[in-house]
Short mmCIF file of C-alpha atoms in Angstrom, two decimals:
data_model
loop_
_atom_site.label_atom_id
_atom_site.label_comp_id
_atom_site.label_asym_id
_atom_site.label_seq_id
_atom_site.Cartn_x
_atom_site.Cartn_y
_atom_site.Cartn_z
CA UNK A 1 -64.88 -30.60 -85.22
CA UNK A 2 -63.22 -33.88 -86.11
CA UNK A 3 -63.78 -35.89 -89.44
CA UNK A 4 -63.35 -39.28 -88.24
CA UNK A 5 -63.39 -42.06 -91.25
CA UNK A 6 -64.04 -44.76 -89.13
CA UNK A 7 -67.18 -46.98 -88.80
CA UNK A 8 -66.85 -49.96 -87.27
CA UNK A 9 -69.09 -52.08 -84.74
CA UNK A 10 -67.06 -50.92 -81.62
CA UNK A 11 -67.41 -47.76 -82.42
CA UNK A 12 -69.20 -46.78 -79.58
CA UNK A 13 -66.30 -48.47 -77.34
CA UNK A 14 -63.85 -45.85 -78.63
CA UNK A 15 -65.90 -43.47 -78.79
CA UNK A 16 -67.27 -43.49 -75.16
CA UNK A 17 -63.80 -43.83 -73.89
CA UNK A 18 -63.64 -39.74 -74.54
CA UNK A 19 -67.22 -38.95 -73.96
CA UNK A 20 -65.83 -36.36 -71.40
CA UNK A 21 -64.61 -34.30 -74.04
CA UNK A 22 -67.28 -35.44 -77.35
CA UNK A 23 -70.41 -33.39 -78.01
CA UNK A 24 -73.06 -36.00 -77.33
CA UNK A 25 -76.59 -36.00 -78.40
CA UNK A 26 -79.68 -37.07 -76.37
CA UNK A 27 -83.62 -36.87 -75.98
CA UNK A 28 -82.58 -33.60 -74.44
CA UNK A 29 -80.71 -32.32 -77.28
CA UNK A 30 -77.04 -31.19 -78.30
CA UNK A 31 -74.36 -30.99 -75.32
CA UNK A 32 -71.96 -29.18 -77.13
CA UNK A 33 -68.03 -29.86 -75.57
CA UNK A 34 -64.39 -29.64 -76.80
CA UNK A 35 -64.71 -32.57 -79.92
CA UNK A 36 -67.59 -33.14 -82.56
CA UNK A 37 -67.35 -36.28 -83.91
CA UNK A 38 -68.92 -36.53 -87.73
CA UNK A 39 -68.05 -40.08 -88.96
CA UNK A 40 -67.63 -40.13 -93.13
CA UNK A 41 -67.18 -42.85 -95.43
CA UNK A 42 -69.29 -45.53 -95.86
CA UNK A 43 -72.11 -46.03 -93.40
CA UNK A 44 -76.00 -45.06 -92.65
CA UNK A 45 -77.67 -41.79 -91.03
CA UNK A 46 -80.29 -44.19 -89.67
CA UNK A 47 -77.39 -46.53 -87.74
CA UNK A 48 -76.04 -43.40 -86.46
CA UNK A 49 -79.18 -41.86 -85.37
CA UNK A 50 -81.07 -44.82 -83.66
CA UNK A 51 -78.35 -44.11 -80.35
CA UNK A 52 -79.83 -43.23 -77.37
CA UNK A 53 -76.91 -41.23 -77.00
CA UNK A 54 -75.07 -40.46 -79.78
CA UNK A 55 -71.70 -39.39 -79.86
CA UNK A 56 -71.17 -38.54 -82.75
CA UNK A 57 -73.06 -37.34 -85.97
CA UNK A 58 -73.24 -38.21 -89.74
CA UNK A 59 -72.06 -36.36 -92.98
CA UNK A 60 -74.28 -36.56 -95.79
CA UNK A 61 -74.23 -36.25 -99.23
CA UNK A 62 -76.05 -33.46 -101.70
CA UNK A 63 -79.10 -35.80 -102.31
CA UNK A 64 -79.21 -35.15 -98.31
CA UNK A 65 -80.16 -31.51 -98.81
CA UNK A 66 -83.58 -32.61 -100.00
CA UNK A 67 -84.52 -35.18 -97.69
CA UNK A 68 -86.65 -33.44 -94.61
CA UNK A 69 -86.60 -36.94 -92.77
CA UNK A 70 -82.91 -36.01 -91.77
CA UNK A 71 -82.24 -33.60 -88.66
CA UNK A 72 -79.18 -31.27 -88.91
CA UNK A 73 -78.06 -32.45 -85.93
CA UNK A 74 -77.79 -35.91 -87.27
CA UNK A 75 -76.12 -34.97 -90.60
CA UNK A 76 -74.52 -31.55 -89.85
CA UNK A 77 -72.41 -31.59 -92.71
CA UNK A 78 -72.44 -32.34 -96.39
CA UNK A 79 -69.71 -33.15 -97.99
CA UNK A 80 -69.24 -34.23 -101.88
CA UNK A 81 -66.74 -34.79 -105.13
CA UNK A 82 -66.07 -32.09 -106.06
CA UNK A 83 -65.45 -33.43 -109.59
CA UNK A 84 -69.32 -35.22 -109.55
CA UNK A 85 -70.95 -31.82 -109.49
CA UNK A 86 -68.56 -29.23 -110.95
CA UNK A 87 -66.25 -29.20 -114.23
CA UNK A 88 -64.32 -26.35 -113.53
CA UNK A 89 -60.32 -27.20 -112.77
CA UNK A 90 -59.31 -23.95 -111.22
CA UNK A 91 -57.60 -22.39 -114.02
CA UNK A 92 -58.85 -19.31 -115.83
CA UNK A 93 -62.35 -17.98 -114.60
CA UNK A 94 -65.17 -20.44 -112.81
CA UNK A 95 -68.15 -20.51 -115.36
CA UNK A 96 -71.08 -18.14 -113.89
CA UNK A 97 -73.56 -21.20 -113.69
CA UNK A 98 -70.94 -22.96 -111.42
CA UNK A 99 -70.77 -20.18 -109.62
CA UNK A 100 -74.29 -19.93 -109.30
CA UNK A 101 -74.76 -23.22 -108.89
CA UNK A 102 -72.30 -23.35 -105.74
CA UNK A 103 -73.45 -20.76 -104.33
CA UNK A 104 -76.69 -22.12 -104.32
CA UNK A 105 -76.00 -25.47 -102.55
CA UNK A 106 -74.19 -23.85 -100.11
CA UNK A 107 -76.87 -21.32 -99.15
CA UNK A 108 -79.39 -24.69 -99.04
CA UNK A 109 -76.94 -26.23 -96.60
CA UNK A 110 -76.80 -22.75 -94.58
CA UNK A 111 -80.69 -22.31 -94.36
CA UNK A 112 -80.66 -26.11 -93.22
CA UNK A 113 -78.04 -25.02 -90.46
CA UNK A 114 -75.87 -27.95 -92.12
CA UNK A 115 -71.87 -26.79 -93.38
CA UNK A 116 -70.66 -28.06 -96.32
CA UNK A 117 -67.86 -29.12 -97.79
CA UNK A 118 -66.06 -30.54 -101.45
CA UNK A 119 -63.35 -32.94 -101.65
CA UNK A 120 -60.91 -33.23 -104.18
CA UNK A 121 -62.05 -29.48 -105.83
CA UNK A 122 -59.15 -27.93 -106.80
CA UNK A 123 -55.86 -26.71 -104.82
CA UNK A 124 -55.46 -23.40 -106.74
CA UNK A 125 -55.77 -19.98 -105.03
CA UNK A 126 -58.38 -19.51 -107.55
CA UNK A 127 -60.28 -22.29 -106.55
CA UNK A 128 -59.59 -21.41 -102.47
CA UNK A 129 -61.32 -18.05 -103.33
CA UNK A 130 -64.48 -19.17 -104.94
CA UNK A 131 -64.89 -21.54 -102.16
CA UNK A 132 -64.36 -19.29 -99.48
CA UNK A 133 -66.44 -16.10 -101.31
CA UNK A 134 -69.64 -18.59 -102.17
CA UNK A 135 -69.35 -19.49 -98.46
CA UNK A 136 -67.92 -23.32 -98.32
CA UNK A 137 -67.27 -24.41 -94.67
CA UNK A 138 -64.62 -26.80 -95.07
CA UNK A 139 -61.81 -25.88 -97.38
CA UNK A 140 -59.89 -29.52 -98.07
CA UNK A 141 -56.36 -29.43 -99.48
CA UNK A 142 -53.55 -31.83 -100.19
CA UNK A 143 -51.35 -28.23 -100.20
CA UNK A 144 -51.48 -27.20 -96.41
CA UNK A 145 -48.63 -24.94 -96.85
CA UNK A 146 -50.11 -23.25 -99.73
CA UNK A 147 -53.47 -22.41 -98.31
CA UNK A 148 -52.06 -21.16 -94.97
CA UNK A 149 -50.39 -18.74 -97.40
CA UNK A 150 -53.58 -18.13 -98.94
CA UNK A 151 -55.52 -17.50 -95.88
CA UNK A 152 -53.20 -15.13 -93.95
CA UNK A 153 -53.30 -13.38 -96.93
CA UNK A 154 -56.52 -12.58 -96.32
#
């Protein structure tokens, strides 16, 4: 999948350029190929969605996970701030009610069939660890090299 943080009117332009190798959606449903496009940043499910053929889908925010307006395969992924929803900084043990509390809005996003990510948590091993035991999708880093290390350790 591709996180793509552009929204602009020609979008569909660009996007139909590659439609030969985007998933697209139609009345029909997914048609799954090479590239998923999820655009981020500031835009509207509802501008995305009202395609005929869409090619590409919408990430959401946790409010999303409540709303049962919005199809997964509209918003298939949530993303959020880290830093809006958890206090924990990656040193010393994560708090059991952040724990709980992450693994919790992950396994919401998971019965939705939605992923889910967090931006800007932190780039500690620690940190890479809770993420990946409560589940978390998407693991963002500014510390490539670091979590490579991490992973193949694993």
């Amino acid at each position: 999948a591709v996180l793509a943080q552009v929204f602009a009117p020609g979008r569909l332009d660009v996007l139909q350029r590659y439609r030969s190798i985007l998933t697209t959606w139609d009345a029909a449903g997914p048609n799954v190929r090479a590239v998923t496009v999820i655009i981020t940043g500031n835009h509207t499910h509802e501008m995305i969605g009202r395609d005929a053929v869409r090619y590409c889908a919408s990430d959401g925010v946790l409010a999303d996970l409540d709303r049962a307006d919005l199809p997964a395969d509209l918003c298939p992924l949530i993303s959020s701030d880290w830093k809006k929803t958890f206090h924990w900084d990656g040193t010393g043990p994560m708090p059991d009610a952040e724990r709980a509390l992450l693994r919790q809005l992950v396994e919401r996003a998971h019965q939705q069939h939605r992923q889910i990510r967090f931006w800007d948590a932190p780039d500690y091993a620690a940190a890479w660890a809770e993420l990946r035991a409560a589940g978390v999708d998407w693991i963002n880093t500014d510390d490539l090299a670091g979590l490579q290390k991490f992973l193949l350790a694993r």
